[in-house]
Short mmCIF file of C-alpha atoms in Angstrom, two decimals:
data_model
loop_
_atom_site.label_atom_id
_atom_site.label_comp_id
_atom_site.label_asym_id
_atom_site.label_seq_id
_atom_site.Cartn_x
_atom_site.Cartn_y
_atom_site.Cartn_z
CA UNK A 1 6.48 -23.03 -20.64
CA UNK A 2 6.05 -19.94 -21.79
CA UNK A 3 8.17 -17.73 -19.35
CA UNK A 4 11.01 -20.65 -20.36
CA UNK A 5 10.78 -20.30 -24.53
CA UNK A 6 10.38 -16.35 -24.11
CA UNK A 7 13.42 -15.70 -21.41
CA UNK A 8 15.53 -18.64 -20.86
CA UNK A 9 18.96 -18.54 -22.19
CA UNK A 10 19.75 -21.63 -24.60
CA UNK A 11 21.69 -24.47 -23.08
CA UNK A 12 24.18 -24.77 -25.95
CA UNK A 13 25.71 -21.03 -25.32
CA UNK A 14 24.05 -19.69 -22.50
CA UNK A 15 22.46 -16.83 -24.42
CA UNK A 16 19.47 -15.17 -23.58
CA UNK A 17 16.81 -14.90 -26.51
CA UNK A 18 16.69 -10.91 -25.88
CA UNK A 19 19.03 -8.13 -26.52
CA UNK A 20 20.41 -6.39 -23.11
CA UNK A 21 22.93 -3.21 -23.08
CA UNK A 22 26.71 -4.56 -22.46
CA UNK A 23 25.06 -7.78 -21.12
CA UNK A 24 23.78 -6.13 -18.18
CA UNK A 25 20.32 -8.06 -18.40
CA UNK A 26 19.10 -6.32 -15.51
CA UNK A 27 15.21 -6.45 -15.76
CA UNK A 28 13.61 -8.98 -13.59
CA UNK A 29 10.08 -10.95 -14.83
CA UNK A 30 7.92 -10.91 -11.89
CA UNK A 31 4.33 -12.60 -11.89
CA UNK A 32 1.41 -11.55 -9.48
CA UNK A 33 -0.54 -14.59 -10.00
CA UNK A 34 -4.65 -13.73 -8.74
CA UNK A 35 -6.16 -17.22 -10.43
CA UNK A 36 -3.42 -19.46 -12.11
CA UNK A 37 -4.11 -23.20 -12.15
CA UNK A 38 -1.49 -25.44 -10.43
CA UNK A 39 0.02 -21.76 -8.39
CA UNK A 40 -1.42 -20.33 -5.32
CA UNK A 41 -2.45 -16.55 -5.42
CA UNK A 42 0.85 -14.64 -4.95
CA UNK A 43 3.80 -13.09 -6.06
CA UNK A 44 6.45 -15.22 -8.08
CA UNK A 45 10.09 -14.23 -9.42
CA UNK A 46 11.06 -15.78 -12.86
CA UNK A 47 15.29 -16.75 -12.69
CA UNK A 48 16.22 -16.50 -16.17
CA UNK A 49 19.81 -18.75 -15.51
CA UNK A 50 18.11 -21.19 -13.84
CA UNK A 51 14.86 -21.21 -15.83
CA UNK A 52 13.15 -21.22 -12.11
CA UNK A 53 9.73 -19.54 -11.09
CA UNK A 54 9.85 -19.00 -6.97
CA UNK A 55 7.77 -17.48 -4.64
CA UNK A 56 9.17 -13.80 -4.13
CA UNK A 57 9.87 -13.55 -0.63
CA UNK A 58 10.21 -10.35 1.06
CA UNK A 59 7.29 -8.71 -1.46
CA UNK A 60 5.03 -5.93 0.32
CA UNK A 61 1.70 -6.39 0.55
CA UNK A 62 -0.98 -4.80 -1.82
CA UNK A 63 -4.39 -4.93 -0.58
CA UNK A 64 -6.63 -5.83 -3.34
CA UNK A 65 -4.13 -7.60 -5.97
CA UNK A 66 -4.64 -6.78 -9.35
CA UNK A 67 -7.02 -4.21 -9.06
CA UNK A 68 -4.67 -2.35 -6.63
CA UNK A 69 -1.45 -2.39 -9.28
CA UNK A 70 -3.06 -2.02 -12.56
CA UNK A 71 -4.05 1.46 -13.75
CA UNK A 72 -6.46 0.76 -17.02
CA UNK A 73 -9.82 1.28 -18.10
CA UNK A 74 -9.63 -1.51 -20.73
CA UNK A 75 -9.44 -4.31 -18.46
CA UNK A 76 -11.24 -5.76 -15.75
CA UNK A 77 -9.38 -6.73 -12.64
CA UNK A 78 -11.56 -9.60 -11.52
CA UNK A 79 -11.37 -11.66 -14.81
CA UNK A 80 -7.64 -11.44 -14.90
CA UNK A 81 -5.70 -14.63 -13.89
CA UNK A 82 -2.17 -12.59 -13.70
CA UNK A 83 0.19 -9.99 -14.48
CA UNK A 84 3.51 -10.32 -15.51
CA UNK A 85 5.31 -7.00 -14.05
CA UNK A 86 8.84 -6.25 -15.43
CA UNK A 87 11.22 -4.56 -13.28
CA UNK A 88 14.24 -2.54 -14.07
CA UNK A 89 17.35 -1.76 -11.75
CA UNK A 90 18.53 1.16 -12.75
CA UNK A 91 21.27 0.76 -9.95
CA UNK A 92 23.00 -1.44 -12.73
CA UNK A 93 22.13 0.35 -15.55
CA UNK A 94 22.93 3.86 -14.37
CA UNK A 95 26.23 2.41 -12.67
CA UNK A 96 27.29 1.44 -16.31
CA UNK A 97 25.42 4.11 -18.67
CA UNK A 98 24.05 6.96 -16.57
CA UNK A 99 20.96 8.41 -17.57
CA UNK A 100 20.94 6.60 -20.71
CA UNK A 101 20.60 3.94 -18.64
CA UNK A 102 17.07 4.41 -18.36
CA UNK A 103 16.68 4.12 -22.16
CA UNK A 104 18.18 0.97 -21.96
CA UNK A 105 16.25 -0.76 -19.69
CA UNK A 106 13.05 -0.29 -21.21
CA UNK A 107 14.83 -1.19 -24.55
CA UNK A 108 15.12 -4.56 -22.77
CA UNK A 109 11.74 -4.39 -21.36
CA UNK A 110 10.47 -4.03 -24.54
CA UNK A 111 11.97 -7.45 -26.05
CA UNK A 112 11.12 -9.41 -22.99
CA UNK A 113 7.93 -7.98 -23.37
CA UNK A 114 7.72 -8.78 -27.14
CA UNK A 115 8.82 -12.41 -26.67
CA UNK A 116 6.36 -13.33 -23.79
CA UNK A 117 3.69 -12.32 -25.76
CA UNK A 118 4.55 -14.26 -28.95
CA UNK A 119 5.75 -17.63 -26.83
CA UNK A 120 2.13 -17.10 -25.03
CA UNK A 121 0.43 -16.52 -28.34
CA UNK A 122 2.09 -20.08 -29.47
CA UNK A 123 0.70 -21.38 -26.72
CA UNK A 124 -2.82 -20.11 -27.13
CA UNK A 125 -2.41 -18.29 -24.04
CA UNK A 126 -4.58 -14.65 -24.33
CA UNK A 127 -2.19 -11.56 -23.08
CA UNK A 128 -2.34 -7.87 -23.32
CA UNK A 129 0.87 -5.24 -22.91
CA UNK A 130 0.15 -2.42 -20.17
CA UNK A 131 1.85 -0.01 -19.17
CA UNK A 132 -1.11 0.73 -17.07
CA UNK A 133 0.01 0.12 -14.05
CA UNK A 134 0.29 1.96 -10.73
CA UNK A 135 4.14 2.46 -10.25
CA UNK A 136 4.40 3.17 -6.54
CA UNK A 137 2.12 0.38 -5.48
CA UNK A 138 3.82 -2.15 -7.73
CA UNK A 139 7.57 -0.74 -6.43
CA UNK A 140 5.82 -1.44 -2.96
CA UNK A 141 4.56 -5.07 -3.94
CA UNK A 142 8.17 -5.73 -5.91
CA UNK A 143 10.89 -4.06 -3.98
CA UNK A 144 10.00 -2.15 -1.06
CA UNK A 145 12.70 -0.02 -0.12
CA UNK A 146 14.83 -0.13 -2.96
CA UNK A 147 14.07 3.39 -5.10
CA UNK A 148 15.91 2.12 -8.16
CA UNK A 149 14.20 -1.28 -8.92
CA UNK A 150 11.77 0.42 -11.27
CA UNK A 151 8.59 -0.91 -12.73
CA UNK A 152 8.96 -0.20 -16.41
CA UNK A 153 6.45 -2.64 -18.17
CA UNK A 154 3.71 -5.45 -17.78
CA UNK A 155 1.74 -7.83 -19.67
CA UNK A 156 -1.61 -8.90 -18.18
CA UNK A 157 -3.14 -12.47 -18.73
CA UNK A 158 -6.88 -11.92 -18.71
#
């Protein structure tokens, strides 16, 4: 419910409920789920138009889970349930805005990460912002093999 009131666009006119440069809305929500009621340990993919959560096929393999992708101090990989990574393409973005691109993207990132953590907050669901994380593993986990999906943000569920 959450990933649906924080990133799905409204039915009446198909908007998103975050800014993205020229429409380009080219950050994926991915989830690496460790202990989630009702999902088996894994990696999703949220689909924004479709309001879908699948398993993400083709992900690499990261031995160890969390504790392999996140890069913090603060938090304690066996007492987290998941991660919500965000992705970038800069493909997209740089195609359209060069290396302002960039600045884009996590521009986006940073609303999609702003509205999952309210719409969890509404739902009593505890979350914490990282950017933490470890960016070659999770490029590894997300996207092996394509350089210019970038990992730009995440948002841990302890």
């Amino acid at each position: 419910r959450a990933l649906a009131a924080a990133l799905a666009p409204d039915p009446a006119t198909g908007r998103r409920p975050y800014p993205s440069a020229g429409g380009c809305y080219a950050v994926s929500v991915h989830i690496l789920v460790q202990d989630v009621e009702d999902l088996a340990p894994g990696v999703y993919t949220w689909d924004s138009p479709t309001g879908a959560l699948a398993v993400r096929e083709g992900a690499g393999a990261v031995d160890g889970g969390v504790a392999e992708v996140l890069r913090t101090t603060v938090i304690r990989p066996a007492e987290v349930q998941a991660v919500l990574l965000l992705t970038a393409d800069m493909e997209v973005y740089g195609a359209r805005y060069g290396e302002r691109g960039y600045r884009y993207a996590l521009l986006e990132a940073g609303h999609i990460g702003q509205n999952l953590t309210l719409a969890l907050h509404l739902l009593d669901v505890a979350s914490c912002p990282v950017g933490g994380f470890h960016d070659d593993r999770v490029s590894l986990l997300l996207h092996p093999g394509q350089p210019l999906r970038l990992p730009v943000y995440g948002v841990v569920l302890p």
